[in-house]
Amino acid sequence: MHEDGNGGGRGSESHPSGSGVNQPEFLALEREMTVLLRRARANQGEMAREVHPDLESSAYGLLVRLGECGGQRATELAAFIGVGKATMSRQLRALEELGLVAREPDPADGRAWLVTLTAEGQERVGRVRDARRARYARRLADWNPREVSELARLLHELNRGMEK
């Protein structure tokens, strides 16, 4: 078995052979996804620190979501990120203290609040995302643009499939 726990060790033998889990393409997928996710976690921490030195790694995705979707209720954010209300409240409080988000009354329901990026939050998150895309462009400069589009399409399909 490989050092990282991948590579088709004994644990996969209990699955029926017809299910495809022992097929080389699924073994390769598991291995590559493990590497991708490990790198993504490390990069998320770096990007969070670029936004603000005191920003928790896990809060970076929350800021990106607000940047892409605009104001959201805390319950919507918690559901999207996959955390409980207490965790979301703690993260939002920390983001407010850093000046990256603000709460404002929800125009559709005066009892509820929307969380939005502040101007400072928009500027910082935008700068980090621009830099990340520039790194992708440099690292994939020898790829054909159609290949980059195809990779993005396939990752989108994978993400949609994982939601089911």
PDB file of C-alpha atoms in Angstrom:
ATOM      1  CA  MET A   1       0.000   0.000   0.000  1.00  0.00           C
ATOM      2  CA  HIS A   2       1.183   3.532  -0.729  1.00  0.00           C
ATOM      3  CA  GLU A   3       2.341   5.790   2.049  1.00  0.00           C
ATOM      4  CA  ASP A   4      -0.718   8.040   1.761  1.00  0.00           C
ATOM      5  CA  GLY A   5      -3.146   5.152   2.047  1.00  0.00           C
ATOM      6  CA  ASN A   6      -4.031   5.016  -1.638  1.00  0.00           C
ATOM      7  CA  GLY A   7      -3.238   2.536  -4.290  1.00  0.00           C
ATOM      8  CA  GLY A   8      -5.734  -0.282  -3.923  1.00  0.00           C
ATOM      9  CA  GLY A   9      -4.698  -2.052  -0.746  1.00  0.00           C
ATOM     10  CA  ARG A  10      -6.694  -4.850   0.862  1.00  0.00           C
ATOM     11  CA  GLY A  11      -9.493  -2.524   1.979  1.00  0.00           C
ATOM     12  CA  SER A  12     -10.880  -2.366  -1.560  1.00  0.00           C
ATOM     13  CA  GLU A  13     -11.120  -6.177  -1.959  1.00  0.00           C
ATOM     14  CA  SER A  14     -14.393  -6.397  -0.046  1.00  0.00           C
ATOM     15  CA  HIS A  15     -16.239  -4.541  -2.831  1.00  0.00           C
ATOM     16  CA  PRO A  16     -17.835  -6.554  -5.620  1.00  0.00           C
ATOM     17  CA  SER A  17     -15.596  -6.667  -8.663  1.00  0.00           C
ATOM     18  CA  GLY A  18     -18.453  -5.474 -10.859  1.00  0.00           C
ATOM     19  CA  SER A  19     -18.697  -2.173  -8.993  1.00  0.00           C
ATOM     20  CA  GLY A  20     -15.585  -0.797 -10.706  1.00  0.00           C
ATOM     21  CA  VAL A  21     -13.721   0.227  -7.549  1.00  0.00           C
ATOM     22  CA  ASN A  22     -10.770  -1.990  -8.442  1.00  0.00           C
ATOM     23  CA  GLN A  23     -10.522  -0.664 -11.981  1.00  0.00           C
ATOM     24  CA  PRO A  24      -7.232   1.150 -12.739  1.00  0.00           C
ATOM     25  CA  GLU A  25      -9.041   4.355 -13.704  1.00  0.00           C
ATOM     26  CA  PHE A  26     -10.695   4.589 -10.262  1.00  0.00           C
ATOM     27  CA  LEU A  27      -7.439   3.815  -8.500  1.00  0.00           C
ATOM     28  CA  ALA A  28      -5.768   6.581 -10.525  1.00  0.00           C
ATOM     29  CA  LEU A  29      -8.679   8.938  -9.792  1.00  0.00           C
ATOM     30  CA  GLU A  30      -8.404   8.281  -6.059  1.00  0.00           C
ATOM     31  CA  ARG A  31      -4.649   8.903  -6.098  1.00  0.00           C
ATOM     32  CA  GLU A  32      -4.889  12.133  -8.115  1.00  0.00           C
ATOM     33  CA  MET A  33      -7.821  13.471  -6.083  1.00  0.00           C
ATOM     34  CA  THR A  34      -5.849  12.862  -2.880  1.00  0.00           C
ATOM     35  CA  VAL A  35      -2.932  14.899  -4.234  1.00  0.00           C
ATOM     36  CA  LEU A  36      -5.234  17.638  -5.552  1.00  0.00           C
ATOM     37  CA  LEU A  37      -7.139  17.951  -2.277  1.00  0.00           C
ATOM     38  CA  ARG A  38      -3.963  17.988  -0.201  1.00  0.00           C
ATOM     39  CA  ARG A  39      -2.568  20.793  -2.347  1.00  0.00           C
ATOM     40  CA  ALA A  40      -5.885  22.656  -2.299  1.00  0.00           C
ATOM     41  CA  ARG A  41      -5.949  22.623   1.521  1.00  0.00           C
ATOM     42  CA  ALA A  42      -2.400  23.974   1.657  1.00  0.00           C
ATOM     43  CA  ASN A  43      -3.192  26.653  -0.944  1.00  0.00           C
ATOM     44  CA  GLN A  44      -6.354  27.673   0.886  1.00  0.00           C
ATOM     45  CA  GLY A  45      -4.292  28.368   3.995  1.00  0.00           C
ATOM     46  CA  GLU A  46      -1.851  30.484   1.989  1.00  0.00           C
ATOM     47  CA  MET A  47      -4.659  32.414   0.317  1.00  0.00           C
ATOM     48  CA  ALA A  48      -6.383  33.017   3.650  1.00  0.00           C
ATOM     49  CA  ARG A  49      -3.163  34.498   5.066  1.00  0.00           C
ATOM     50  CA  GLU A  50      -2.827  36.689   1.960  1.00  0.00           C
ATOM     51  CA  VAL A  51      -6.315  38.089   2.577  1.00  0.00           C
ATOM     52  CA  HIS A  52      -5.480  38.754   6.227  1.00  0.00           C
ATOM     53  CA  PRO A  53      -2.748  37.288   8.452  1.00  0.00           C
ATOM     54  CA  ASP A  54      -5.319  36.415  11.145  1.00  0.00           C
ATOM     55  CA  LEU A  55      -7.834  34.787   8.788  1.00  0.00           C
ATOM     56  CA  GLU A  56      -8.621  31.132   9.456  1.00  0.00           C
ATOM     57  CA  SER A  57      -8.054  28.881   6.472  1.00  0.00           C
ATOM     58  CA  SER A  58     -11.619  27.578   6.623  1.00  0.00           C
ATOM     59  CA  ALA A  59     -13.056  31.096   6.322  1.00  0.00           C
ATOM     60  CA  TYR A  60     -11.481  31.760   2.920  1.00  0.00           C
ATOM     61  CA  GLY A  61     -14.156  29.752   1.064  1.00  0.00           C
ATOM     62  CA  LEU A  62     -16.817  31.688   2.918  1.00  0.00           C
ATOM     63  CA  LEU A  63     -15.387  34.973   1.647  1.00  0.00           C
ATOM     64  CA  VAL A  64     -15.193  33.634  -1.913  1.00  0.00           C
ATOM     65  CA  ARG A  65     -18.831  32.523  -1.702  1.00  0.00           C
ATOM     66  CA  LEU A  66     -19.905  35.996  -0.549  1.00  0.00           C
ATOM     67  CA  GLY A  67     -17.866  37.558  -3.340  1.00  0.00           C
ATOM     68  CA  GLU A  68     -19.522  35.381  -5.960  1.00  0.00           C
ATOM     69  CA  CYS A  69     -23.098  35.346  -4.652  1.00  0.00           C
ATOM     70  CA  GLY A  70     -23.465  38.598  -2.752  1.00  0.00           C
ATOM     71  CA  GLY A  71     -25.324  38.906   0.532  1.00  0.00           C
ATOM     72  CA  GLN A  72     -26.414  35.678   2.152  1.00  0.00           C
ATOM     73  CA  ARG A  73     -28.046  34.651   5.400  1.00  0.00           C
ATOM     74  CA  ALA A  74     -25.802  32.921   7.924  1.00  0.00           C
ATOM     75  CA  THR A  75     -27.948  29.781   7.685  1.00  0.00           C
ATOM     76  CA  GLU A  76     -27.429  29.642   3.904  1.00  0.00           C
ATOM     77  CA  LEU A  77     -23.684  30.057   4.352  1.00  0.00           C
ATOM     78  CA  ALA A  78     -23.566  27.357   7.026  1.00  0.00           C
ATOM     79  CA  ALA A  79     -25.434  24.942   4.769  1.00  0.00           C
ATOM     80  CA  PHE A  80     -23.186  25.700   1.782  1.00  0.00           C
ATOM     81  CA  ILE A  81     -19.950  25.346   3.758  1.00  0.00           C
ATOM     82  CA  GLY A  82     -21.286  22.369   5.716  1.00  0.00           C
ATOM     83  CA  VAL A  83     -20.920  23.652   9.274  1.00  0.00           C
ATOM     84  CA  GLY A  84     -23.300  24.214  12.159  1.00  0.00           C
ATOM     85  CA  LYS A  85     -24.841  27.494  13.215  1.00  0.00           C
ATOM     86  CA  ALA A  86     -22.452  27.922  16.157  1.00  0.00           C
ATOM     87  CA  THR A  87     -19.386  27.468  13.981  1.00  0.00           C
ATOM     88  CA  MET A  88     -20.768  29.865  11.382  1.00  0.00           C
ATOM     89  CA  SER A  89     -21.559  32.481  14.046  1.00  0.00           C
ATOM     90  CA  ARG A  90     -18.011  32.231  15.400  1.00  0.00           C
ATOM     91  CA  GLN A  91     -16.484  32.556  11.903  1.00  0.00           C
ATOM     92  CA  LEU A  92     -18.701  35.499  10.982  1.00  0.00           C
ATOM     93  CA  ARG A  93     -17.883  37.273  14.245  1.00  0.00           C
ATOM     94  CA  ALA A  94     -14.157  36.841  13.517  1.00  0.00           C
ATOM     95  CA  LEU A  95     -14.613  38.107   9.936  1.00  0.00           C
ATOM     96  CA  GLU A  96     -16.530  41.146  11.207  1.00  0.00           C
ATOM     97  CA  GLU A  97     -13.746  41.917  13.696  1.00  0.00           C
ATOM     98  CA  LEU A  98     -11.241  41.781  10.813  1.00  0.00           C
ATOM     99  CA  GLY A  99     -13.396  44.241   8.850  1.00  0.00           C
ATOM    100  CA  LEU A 100     -14.004  41.789   5.996  1.00  0.00           C
ATOM    101  CA  VAL A 101     -17.771  41.258   6.338  1.00  0.00           C
ATOM    102  CA  ALA A 102     -20.749  43.205   7.632  1.00  0.00           C
ATOM    103  CA  ARG A 103     -24.318  42.306   8.494  1.00  0.00           C
ATOM    104  CA  GLU A 104     -27.247  44.255   7.123  1.00  0.00           C
ATOM    105  CA  PRO A 105     -31.008  43.783   7.364  1.00  0.00           C
ATOM    106  CA  ASP A 106     -32.471  41.437   4.768  1.00  0.00           C
ATOM    107  CA  PRO A 107     -34.805  43.552   2.599  1.00  0.00           C
ATOM    108  CA  ALA A 108     -37.010  40.471   2.041  1.00  0.00           C
ATOM    109  CA  ASP A 109     -37.392  39.817   5.793  1.00  0.00           C
ATOM    110  CA  GLY A 110     -36.699  42.584   8.301  1.00  0.00           C
ATOM    111  CA  ARG A 111     -36.139  40.018  11.062  1.00  0.00           C
ATOM    112  CA  ALA A 112     -33.234  38.390   9.220  1.00  0.00           C
ATOM    113  CA  TRP A 113     -29.719  39.601   8.422  1.00  0.00           C
ATOM    114  CA  LEU A 114     -27.602  39.291   5.298  1.00  0.00           C
ATOM    115  CA  VAL A 115     -23.851  38.907   5.491  1.00  0.00           C
ATOM    116  CA  THR A 116     -21.936  40.843   2.833  1.00  0.00           C
ATOM    117  CA  LEU A 117     -18.327  41.567   2.044  1.00  0.00           C
ATOM    118  CA  THR A 118     -17.167  45.015   3.066  1.00  0.00           C
ATOM    119  CA  ALA A 119     -15.323  47.148   0.515  1.00  0.00           C
ATOM    120  CA  GLU A 120     -12.121  46.079   2.258  1.00  0.00           C
ATOM    121  CA  GLY A 121     -13.172  42.420   2.050  1.00  0.00           C
ATOM    122  CA  GLN A 122     -14.002  42.739  -1.654  1.00  0.00           C
ATOM    123  CA  GLU A 123     -10.651  44.358  -2.402  1.00  0.00           C
ATOM    124  CA  ARG A 124      -8.602  41.809  -0.461  1.00  0.00           C
ATOM    125  CA  VAL A 125     -10.445  38.730  -1.728  1.00  0.00           C
ATOM    126  CA  GLY A 126     -10.398  40.063  -5.298  1.00  0.00           C
ATOM    127  CA  ARG A 127      -6.663  40.684  -5.152  1.00  0.00           C
ATOM    128  CA  VAL A 128      -5.945  37.156  -3.867  1.00  0.00           C
ATOM    129  CA  ARG A 129      -8.243  35.513  -6.427  1.00  0.00           C
ATOM    130  CA  ASP A 130      -6.644  37.497  -9.256  1.00  0.00           C
ATOM    131  CA  ALA A 131      -3.207  36.344  -8.089  1.00  0.00           C
ATOM    132  CA  ARG A 132      -4.390  32.725  -7.898  1.00  0.00           C
ATOM    133  CA  ARG A 133      -5.766  32.830 -11.452  1.00  0.00           C
ATOM    134  CA  ALA A 134      -2.485  34.366 -12.618  1.00  0.00           C
ATOM    135  CA  ARG A 135      -0.629  31.413 -11.025  1.00  0.00           C
ATOM    136  CA  TYR A 136      -2.945  28.983 -12.828  1.00  0.00           C
ATOM    137  CA  ALA A 137      -2.312  30.807 -16.103  1.00  0.00           C
ATOM    138  CA  ARG A 138       1.474  30.622 -15.604  1.00  0.00           C
ATOM    139  CA  ARG A 139       1.480  26.968 -14.575  1.00  0.00           C
ATOM    140  CA  LEU A 140      -0.840  25.930 -17.397  1.00  0.00           C
ATOM    141  CA  ALA A 141       0.682  28.224 -20.038  1.00  0.00           C
ATOM    142  CA  ASP A 142       1.643  25.259 -22.219  1.00  0.00           C
ATOM    143  CA  TRP A 143      -1.901  23.861 -22.155  1.00  0.00           C
ATOM    144  CA  ASN A 144      -4.275  24.513 -24.996  1.00  0.00           C
ATOM    145  CA  PRO A 145      -7.117  26.832 -23.839  1.00  0.00           C
ATOM    146  CA  ARG A 146      -9.603  24.124 -24.881  1.00  0.00           C
ATOM    147  CA  GLU A 147      -7.881  21.711 -22.468  1.00  0.00           C
ATOM    148  CA  VAL A 148      -8.249  24.221 -19.632  1.00  0.00           C
ATOM    149  CA  SER A 149     -11.941  24.644 -20.509  1.00  0.00           C
ATOM    150  CA  GLU A 150     -12.395  20.877 -20.622  1.00  0.00           C
ATOM    151  CA  LEU A 151     -10.726  20.468 -17.225  1.00  0.00           C
ATOM    152  CA  ALA A 152     -13.013  23.136 -15.761  1.00  0.00           C
ATOM    153  CA  ARG A 153     -16.041  21.410 -17.310  1.00  0.00           C
ATOM    154  CA  LEU A 154     -15.043  18.002 -15.949  1.00  0.00           C
ATOM    155  CA  LEU A 155     -14.363  19.390 -12.469  1.00  0.00           C
ATOM    156  CA  HIS A 156     -17.782  21.065 -12.550  1.00  0.00           C
ATOM    157  CA  GLU A 157     -19.388  17.736 -13.454  1.00  0.00           C
ATOM    158  CA  LEU A 158     -17.446  16.011 -10.677  1.00  0.00           C
ATOM    159  CA  ASN A 159     -18.578  18.609  -8.139  1.00  0.00           C
ATOM    160  CA  ARG A 160     -22.195  18.269  -9.268  1.00  0.00           C
ATOM    161  CA  GLY A 161     -21.942  14.495  -9.019  1.00  0.00           C
ATOM    162  CA  MET A 162     -20.550  14.715  -5.499  1.00  0.00           C
ATOM    163  CA  GLU A 163     -23.608  16.766  -4.394  1.00  0.00           C
ATOM    164  CA  LYS A 164     -25.967  13.852  -5.106  1.00  0.00           C
TER     165      LYS A 164
END
